[in-house]
Backbone as a ProteinNet text record, in pm:
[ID]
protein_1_A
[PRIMARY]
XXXXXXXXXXXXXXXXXXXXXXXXXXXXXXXXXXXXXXXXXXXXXXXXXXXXXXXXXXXXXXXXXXXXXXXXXXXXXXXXXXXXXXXXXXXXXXXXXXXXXXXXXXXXXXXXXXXXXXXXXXXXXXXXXXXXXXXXXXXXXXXXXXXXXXXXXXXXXXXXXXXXXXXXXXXXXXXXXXXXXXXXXXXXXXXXXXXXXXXXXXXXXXXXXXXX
[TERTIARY]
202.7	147.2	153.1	216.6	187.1	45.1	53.1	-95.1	-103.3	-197.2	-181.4	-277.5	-353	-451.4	-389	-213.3	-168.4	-152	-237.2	-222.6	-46.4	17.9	162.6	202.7	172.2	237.4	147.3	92.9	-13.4	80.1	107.8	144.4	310.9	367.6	558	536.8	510.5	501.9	406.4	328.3	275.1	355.2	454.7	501.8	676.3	715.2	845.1	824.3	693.9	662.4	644.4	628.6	620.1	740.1	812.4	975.1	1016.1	1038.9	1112.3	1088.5	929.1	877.1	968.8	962.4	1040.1	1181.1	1261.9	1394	1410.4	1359.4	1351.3	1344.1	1264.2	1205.3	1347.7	1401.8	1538.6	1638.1	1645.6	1767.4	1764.7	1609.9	1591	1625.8	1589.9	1572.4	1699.2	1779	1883.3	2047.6	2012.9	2208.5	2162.1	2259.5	2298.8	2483.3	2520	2592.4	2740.1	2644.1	2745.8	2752.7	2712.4	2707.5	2883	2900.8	3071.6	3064.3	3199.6	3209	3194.8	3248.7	3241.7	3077.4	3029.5	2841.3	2742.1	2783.4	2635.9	2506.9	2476.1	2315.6	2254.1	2196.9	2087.1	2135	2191	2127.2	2127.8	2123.4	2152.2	2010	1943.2	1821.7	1693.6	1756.2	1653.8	1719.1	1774.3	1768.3	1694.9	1714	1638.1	1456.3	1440.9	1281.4	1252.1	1312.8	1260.6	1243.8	1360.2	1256	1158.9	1188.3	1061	877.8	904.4	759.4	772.4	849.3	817.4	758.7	866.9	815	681.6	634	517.4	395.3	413.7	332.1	313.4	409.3	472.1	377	372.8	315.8	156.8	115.1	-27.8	-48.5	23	-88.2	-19.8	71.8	119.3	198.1	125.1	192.5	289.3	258.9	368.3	462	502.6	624.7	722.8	857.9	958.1	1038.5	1099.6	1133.6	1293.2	1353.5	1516.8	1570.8	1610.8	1645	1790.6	1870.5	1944.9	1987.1	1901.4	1878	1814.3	1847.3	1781.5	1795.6	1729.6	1682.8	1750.6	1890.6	1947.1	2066.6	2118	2145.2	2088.1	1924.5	1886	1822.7	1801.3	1760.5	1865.3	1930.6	2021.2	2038.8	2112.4	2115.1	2120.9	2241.7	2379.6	2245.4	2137	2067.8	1950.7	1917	1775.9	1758	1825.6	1851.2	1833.2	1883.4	1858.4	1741.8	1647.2	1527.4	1443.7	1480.9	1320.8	1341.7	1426.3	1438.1	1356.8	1435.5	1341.9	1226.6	1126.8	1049.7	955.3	1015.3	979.4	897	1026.8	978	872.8	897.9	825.4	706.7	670.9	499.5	431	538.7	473.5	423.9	429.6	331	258	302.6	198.7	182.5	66.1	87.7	61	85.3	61.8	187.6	285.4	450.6	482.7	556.9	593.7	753	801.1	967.6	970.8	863.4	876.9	815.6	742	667.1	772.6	845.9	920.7	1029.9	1092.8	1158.8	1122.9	1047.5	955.6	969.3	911	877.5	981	1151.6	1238.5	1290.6	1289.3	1327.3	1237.7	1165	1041.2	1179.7	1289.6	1410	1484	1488.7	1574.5	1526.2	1476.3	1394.8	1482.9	1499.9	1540.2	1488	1545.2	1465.1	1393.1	1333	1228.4	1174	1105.7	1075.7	1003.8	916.8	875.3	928.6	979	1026.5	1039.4	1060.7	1083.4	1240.5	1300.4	1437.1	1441.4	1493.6	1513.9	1643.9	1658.5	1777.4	1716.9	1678	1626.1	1661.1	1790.4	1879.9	2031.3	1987.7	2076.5	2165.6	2300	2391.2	2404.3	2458.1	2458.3	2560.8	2631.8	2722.9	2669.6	2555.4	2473.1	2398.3	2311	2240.4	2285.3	2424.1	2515.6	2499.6	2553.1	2616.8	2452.7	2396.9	2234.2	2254.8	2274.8	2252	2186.2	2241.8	2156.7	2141.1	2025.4	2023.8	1886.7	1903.3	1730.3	1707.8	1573	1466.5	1437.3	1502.9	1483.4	1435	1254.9	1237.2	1182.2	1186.1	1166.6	1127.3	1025.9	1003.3	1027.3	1107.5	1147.4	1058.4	1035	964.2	1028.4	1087.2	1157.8	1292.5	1407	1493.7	1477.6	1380.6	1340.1	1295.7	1358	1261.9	1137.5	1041.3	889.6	848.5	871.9	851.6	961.3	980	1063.1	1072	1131.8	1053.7	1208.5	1226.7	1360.8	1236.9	1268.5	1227.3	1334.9	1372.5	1462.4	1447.4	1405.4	1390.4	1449.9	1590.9	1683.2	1693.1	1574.9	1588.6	1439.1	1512.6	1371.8	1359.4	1199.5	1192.4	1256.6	1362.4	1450	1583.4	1572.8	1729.5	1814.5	1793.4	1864.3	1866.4	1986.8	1958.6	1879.1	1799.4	1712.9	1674.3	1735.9	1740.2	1608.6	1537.1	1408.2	1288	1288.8	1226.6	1074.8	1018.8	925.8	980.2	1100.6	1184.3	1084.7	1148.6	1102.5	1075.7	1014.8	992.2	977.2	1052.9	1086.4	1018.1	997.6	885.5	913.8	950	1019.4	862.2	846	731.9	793.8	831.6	883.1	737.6	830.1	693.2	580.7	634.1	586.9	627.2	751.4	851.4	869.8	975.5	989.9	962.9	922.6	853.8	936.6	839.8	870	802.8	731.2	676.6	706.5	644.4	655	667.3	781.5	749.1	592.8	652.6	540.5	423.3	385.7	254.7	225.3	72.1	37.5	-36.7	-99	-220.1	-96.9	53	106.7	100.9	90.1	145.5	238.3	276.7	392.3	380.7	528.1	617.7	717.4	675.3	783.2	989.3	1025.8	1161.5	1224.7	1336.3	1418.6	1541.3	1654.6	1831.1	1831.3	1921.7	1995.8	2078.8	2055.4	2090.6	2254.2	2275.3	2434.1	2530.7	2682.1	2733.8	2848.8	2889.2	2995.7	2985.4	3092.2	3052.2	3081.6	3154.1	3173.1	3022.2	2945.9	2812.1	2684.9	2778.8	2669	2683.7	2584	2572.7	2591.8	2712.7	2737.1	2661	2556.8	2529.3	2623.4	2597.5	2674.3	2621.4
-3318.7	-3189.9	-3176.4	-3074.8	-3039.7	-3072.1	-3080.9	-3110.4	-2993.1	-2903.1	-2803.9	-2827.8	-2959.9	-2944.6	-3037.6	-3047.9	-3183.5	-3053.5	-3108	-2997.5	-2968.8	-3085.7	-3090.2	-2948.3	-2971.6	-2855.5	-2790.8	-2733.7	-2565.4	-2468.1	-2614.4	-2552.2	-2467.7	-2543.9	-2536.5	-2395.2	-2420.2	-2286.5	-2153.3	-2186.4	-2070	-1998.8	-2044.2	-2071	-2044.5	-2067	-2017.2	-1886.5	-1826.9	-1716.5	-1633.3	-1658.8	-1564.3	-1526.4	-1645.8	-1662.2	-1560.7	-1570.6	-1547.7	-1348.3	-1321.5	-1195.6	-1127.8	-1182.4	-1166.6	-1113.3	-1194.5	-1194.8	-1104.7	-1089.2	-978.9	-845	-788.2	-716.9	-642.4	-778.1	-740.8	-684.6	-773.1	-707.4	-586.5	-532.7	-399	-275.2	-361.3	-263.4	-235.9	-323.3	-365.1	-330.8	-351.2	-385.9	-252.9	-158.8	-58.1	-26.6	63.9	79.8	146.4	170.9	171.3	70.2	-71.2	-178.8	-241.9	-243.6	-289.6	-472.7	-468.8	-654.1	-732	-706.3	-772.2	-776.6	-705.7	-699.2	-796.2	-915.8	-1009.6	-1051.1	-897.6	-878.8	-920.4	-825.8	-859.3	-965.1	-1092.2	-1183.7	-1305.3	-1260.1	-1323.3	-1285.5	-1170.4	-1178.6	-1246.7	-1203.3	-1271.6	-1443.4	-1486	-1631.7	-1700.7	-1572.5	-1680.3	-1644.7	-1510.5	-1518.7	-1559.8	-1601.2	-1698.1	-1863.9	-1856.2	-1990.1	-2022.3	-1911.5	-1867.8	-1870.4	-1819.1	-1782.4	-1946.5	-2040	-2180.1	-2247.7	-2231.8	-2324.8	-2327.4	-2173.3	-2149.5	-2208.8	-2237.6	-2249.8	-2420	-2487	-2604.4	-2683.5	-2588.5	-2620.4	-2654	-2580.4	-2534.9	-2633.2	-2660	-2708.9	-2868.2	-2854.4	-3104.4	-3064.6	-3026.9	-3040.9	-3182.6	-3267.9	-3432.9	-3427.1	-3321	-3364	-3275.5	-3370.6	-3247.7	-3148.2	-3084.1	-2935	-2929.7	-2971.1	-2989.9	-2867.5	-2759.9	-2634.8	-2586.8	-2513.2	-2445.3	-2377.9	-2310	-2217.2	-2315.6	-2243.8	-2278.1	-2144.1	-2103.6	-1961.2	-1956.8	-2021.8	-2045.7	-1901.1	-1843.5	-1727.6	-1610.4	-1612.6	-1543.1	-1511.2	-1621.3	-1567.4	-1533.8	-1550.8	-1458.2	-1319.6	-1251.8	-1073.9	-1007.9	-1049.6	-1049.2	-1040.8	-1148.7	-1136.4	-1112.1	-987.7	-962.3	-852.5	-779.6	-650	-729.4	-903	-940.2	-1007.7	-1025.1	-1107.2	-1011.2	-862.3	-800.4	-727.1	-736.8	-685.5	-834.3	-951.7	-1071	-1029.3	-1054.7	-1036.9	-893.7	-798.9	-707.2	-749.1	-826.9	-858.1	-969.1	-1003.2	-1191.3	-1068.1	-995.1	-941.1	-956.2	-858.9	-778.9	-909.2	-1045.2	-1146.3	-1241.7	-1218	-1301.6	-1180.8	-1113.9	-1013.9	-1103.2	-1220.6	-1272.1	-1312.3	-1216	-1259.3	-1188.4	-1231.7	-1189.9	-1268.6	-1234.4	-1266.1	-1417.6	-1451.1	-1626	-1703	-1667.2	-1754.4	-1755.6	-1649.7	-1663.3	-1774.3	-1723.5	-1852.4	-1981.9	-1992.7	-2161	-2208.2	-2177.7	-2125.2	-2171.3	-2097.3	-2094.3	-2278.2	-2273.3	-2424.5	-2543.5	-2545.7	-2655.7	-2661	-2614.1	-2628.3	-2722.1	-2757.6	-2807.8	-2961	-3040	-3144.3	-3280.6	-3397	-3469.9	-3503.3	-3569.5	-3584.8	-3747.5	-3801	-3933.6	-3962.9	-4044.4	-4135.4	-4007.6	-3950.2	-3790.6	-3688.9	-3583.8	-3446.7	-3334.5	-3227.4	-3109.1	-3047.8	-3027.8	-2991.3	-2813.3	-2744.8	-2583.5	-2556.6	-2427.7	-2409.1	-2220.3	-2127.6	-1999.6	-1925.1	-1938.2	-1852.4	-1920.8	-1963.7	-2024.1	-1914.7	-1890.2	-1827.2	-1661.1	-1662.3	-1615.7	-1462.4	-1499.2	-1364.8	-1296.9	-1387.6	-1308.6	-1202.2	-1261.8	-1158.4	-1044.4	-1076.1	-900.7	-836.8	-896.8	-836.3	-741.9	-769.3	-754.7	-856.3	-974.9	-1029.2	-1129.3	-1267	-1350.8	-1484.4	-1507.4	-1621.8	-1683.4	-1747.2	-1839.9	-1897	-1906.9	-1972.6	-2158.5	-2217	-2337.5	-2417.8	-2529	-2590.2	-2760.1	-2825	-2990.4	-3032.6	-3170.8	-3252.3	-3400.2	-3456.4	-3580.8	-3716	-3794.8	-3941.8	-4072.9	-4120.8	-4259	-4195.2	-4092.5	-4080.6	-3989.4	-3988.6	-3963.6	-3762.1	-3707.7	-3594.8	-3591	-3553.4	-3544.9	-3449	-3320.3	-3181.7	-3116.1	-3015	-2913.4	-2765.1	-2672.2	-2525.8	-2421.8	-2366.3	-2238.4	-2140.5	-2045.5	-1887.1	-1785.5	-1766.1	-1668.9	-1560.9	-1440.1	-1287.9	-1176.7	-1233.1	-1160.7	-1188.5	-1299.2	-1383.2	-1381.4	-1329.4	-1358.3	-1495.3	-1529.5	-1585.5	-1631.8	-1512.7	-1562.5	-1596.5	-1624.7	-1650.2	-1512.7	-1432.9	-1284.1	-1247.2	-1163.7	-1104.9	-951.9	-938.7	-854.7	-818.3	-722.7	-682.7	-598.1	-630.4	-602.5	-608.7	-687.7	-730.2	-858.9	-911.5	-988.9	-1112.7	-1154.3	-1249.3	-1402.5	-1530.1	-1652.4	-1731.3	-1844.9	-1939.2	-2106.6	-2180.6	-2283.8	-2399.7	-2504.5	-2601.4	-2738.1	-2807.8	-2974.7	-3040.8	-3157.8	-3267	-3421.1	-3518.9	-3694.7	-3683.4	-3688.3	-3818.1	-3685.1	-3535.9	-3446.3	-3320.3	-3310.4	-3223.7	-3102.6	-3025.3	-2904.1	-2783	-2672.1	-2546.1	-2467.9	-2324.6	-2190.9	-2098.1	-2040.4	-1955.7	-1782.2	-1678.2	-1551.8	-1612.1	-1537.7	-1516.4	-1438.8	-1352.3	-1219.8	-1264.1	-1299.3	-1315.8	-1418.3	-1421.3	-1556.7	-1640.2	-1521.9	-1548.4	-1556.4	-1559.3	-1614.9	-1763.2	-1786.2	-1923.5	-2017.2	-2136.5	-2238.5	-2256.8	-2259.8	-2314.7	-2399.1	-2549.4	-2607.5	-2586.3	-2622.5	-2607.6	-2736.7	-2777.2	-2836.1	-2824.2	-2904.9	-2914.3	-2849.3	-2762.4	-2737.5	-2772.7	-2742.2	-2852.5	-2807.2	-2655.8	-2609.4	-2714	-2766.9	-2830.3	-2772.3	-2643.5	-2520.2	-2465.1	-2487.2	-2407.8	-2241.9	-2199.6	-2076.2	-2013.7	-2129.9	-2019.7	-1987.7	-2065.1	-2103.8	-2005.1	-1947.7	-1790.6	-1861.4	-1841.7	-1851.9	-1713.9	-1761.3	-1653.2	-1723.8	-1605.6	-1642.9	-1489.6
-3307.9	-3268	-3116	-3057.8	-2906.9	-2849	-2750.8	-2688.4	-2522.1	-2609	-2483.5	-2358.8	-2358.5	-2307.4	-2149.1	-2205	-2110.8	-1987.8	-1817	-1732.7	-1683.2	-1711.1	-1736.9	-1766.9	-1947.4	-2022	-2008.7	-1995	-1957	-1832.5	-1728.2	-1629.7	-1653.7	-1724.3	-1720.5	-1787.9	-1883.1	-2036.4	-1930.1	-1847.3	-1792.8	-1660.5	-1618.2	-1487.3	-1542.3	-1669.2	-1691.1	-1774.2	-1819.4	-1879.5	-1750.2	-1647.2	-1541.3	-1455.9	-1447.8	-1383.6	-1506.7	-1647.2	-1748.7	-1693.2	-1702.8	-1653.8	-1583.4	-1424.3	-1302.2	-1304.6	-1403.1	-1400.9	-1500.1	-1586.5	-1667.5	-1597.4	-1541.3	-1496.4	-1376.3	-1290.7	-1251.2	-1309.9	-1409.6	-1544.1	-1537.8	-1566.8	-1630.5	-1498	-1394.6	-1269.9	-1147.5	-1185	-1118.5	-1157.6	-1315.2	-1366.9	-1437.1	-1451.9	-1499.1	-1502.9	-1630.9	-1642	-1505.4	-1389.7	-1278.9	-1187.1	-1216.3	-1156	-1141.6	-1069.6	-1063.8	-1083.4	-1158.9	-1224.3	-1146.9	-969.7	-878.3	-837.1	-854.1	-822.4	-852.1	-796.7	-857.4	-785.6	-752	-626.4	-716	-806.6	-925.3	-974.1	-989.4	-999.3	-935.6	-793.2	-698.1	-610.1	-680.9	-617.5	-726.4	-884.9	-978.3	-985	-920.2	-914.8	-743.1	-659	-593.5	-617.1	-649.3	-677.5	-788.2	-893.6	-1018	-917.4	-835.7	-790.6	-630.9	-585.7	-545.9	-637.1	-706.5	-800.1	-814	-876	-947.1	-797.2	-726.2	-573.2	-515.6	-547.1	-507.4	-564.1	-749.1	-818.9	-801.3	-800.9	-802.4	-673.9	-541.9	-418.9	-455.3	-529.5	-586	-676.1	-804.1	-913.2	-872.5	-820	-785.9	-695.6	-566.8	-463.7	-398.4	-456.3	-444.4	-493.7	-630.8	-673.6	-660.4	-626.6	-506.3	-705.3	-597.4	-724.7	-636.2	-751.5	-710.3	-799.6	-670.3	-768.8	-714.5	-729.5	-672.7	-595.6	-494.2	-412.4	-286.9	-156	-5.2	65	142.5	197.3	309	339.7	474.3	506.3	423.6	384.3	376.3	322.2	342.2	495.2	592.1	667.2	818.4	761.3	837.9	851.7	943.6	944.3	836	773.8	655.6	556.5	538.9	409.4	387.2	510	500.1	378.2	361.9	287	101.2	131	-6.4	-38.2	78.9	140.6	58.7	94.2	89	-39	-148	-292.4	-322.3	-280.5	-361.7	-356.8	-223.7	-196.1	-256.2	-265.4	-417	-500.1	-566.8	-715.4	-743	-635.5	-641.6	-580	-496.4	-468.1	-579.9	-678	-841.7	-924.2	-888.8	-951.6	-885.8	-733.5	-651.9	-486.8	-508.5	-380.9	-257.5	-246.9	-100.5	-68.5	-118.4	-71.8	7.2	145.7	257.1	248.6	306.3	359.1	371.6	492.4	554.9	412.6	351.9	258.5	133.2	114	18.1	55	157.3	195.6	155.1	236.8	195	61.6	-35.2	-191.2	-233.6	-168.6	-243	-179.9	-87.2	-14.1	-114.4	-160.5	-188.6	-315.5	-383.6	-476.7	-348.9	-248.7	-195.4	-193.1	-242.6	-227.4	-287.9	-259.6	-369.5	-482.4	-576.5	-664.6	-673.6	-744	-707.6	-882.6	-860.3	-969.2	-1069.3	-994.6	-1065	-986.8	-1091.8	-1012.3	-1123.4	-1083.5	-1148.2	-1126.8	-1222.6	-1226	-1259.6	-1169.5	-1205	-1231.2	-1305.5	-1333	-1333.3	-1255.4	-1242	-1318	-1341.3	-1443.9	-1507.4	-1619.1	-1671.7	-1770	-1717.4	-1780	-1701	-1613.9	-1497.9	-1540.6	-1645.7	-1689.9	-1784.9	-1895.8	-1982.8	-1908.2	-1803.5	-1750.8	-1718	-1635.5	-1568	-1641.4	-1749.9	-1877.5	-1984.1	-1923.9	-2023.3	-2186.3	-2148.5	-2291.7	-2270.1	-2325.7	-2312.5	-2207.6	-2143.9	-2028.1	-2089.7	-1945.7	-1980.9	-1873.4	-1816.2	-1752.1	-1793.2	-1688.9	-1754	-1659.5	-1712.5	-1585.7	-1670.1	-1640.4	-1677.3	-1562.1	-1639.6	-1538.7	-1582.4	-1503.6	-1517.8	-1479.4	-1518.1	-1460.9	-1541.1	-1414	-1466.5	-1517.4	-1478.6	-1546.4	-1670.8	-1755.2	-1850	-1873.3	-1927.3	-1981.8	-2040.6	-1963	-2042.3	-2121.4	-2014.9	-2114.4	-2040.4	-2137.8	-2080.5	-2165.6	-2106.6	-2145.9	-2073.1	-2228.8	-2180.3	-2221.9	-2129.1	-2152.2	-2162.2	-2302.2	-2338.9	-2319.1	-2226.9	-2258.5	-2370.8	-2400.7	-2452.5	-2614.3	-2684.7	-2805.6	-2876.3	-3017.1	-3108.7	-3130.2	-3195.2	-3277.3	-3395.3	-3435.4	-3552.2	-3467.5	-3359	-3301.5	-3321.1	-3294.7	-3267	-3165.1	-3132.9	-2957.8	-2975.2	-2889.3	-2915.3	-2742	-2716.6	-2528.9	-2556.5	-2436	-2443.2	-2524.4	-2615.8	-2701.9	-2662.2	-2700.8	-2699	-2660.4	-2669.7	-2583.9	-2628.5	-2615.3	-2675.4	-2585.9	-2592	-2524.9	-2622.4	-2559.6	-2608.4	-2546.5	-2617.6	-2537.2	-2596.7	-2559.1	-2599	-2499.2	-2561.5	-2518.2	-2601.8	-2507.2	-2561.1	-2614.7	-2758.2	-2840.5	-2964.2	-2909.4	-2964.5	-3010.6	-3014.4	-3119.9	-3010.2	-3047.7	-2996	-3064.8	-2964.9	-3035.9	-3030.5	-3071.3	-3019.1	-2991.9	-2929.4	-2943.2	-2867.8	-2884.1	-2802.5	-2667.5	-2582.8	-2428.3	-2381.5	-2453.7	-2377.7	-2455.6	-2559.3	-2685.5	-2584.4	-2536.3	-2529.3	-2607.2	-2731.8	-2777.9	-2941.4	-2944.8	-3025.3	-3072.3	-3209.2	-3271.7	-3260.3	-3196.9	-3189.2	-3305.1	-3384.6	-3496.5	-3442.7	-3467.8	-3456.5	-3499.9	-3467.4	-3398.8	-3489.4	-3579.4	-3619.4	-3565.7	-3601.9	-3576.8	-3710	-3684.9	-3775	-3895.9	-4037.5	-4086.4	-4145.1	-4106.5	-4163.3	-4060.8	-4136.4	-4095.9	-4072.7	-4148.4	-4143.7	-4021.3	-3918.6	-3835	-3828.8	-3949.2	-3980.1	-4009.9	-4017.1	-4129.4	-3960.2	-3872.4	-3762.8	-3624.7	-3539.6	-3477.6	-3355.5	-3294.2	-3162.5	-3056.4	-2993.4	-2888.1	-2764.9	-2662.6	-2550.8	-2448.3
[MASK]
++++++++++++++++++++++++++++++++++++++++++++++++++++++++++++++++++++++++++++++++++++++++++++++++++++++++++++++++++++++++++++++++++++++++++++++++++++++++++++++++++++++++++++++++++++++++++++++++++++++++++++++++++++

């Protein structure tokens, strides 16, 4: 059985439901049908404030353990990337209003860290053409000790509960714990039910739903 009471997992599952929020919220506000193929602002701004929001949270609830993410704010603070500074800075207000330009920075740097015997691994936006595209990505954050995966947590926006793509929908959240099975529950529901999570047992791969 999950154990929600671990401040571990309270924190990941609460903290990739808010990143998952964020980047969502870009999707919706950003990519539209006159967005050109070459255009990858929107998600070039929902990847660095998805890890912005984690850096921040990360600073707060275990400030010791470094957060090895993708992103460094060295771009942004240049001339060239103020114009992409202050859309981040937008979106990242709409869940923490004590966001300013320099702090976001920071936030987003605390991803620049090595990693160590304990750490947190980001991935802001995993699947970088689903999103353009409005389909499917994910929010993905783990924390490692000893090499090892302890917990870890995708936030699907774009995915039911039954594994369907479902754009704008109640979107999923996934939750792995060593030693305590993997879930599922609502993104957006908080006051939803975890149902554990199995492998699959079809071996046809004709019978089996490639998303992408």
């Amino acid at each position: 059985m999950l154990n929600l009471d671990r401040p571990e997992t309270q924190f990941v599952i609460h903290i990739v439901r808010q990143a998952s929020r964020l980047v969502k919220l870009v999707q919706a506000e950003m990519i539209s049908p006159a967005l050109t193929k070459d255009d990858r602002s929107p998600v070039t701004v929902a990847d660095f404030a998805s890890q912005a929001l984690v850096g921040k949270a990360l600073a707060e609830n275990f400030p010791d353990d470094p957060l090895v993410g993708e992103e460094d704010s060295t771009d942004l603070r240049s001339p060239a990337g103020q114009l992409t500074l202050e859309q981040i800075s937008h979106f990242v207000s709409k869940f923490t209003p004590d966001a300013t330009p320099d702090k976001v920075c920071e936030w987003i740097d605390r991803g620049a860290e090595q990693p160590a015997a304990r750490f947190w691994t980001l991935d802001p936006i995993d699947g970088t053409k689903g999103f353009l595209r409005g389909d499917q990505y994910a929010v993905a954050l783990a924390l490692l000790v000893d090499g090892l995966v302890q917990v870890g947590v995708l936030g699907c926006p774009n995915l039911t509960k039954g594994y369907q793509s479902e754009v704008g929908g109640a979107g999923t959240l996934a939750v792995a714990v060593r030693g305590e099975g993997a879930w599922v529950t609502s993104l957006e529901s908080e006051s939803d039910t975890l149902r554990q999570a199995f492998v699959s047992n079809t071996a046809d791969p004709a019978q089996a739903r490639l998303l992408r």
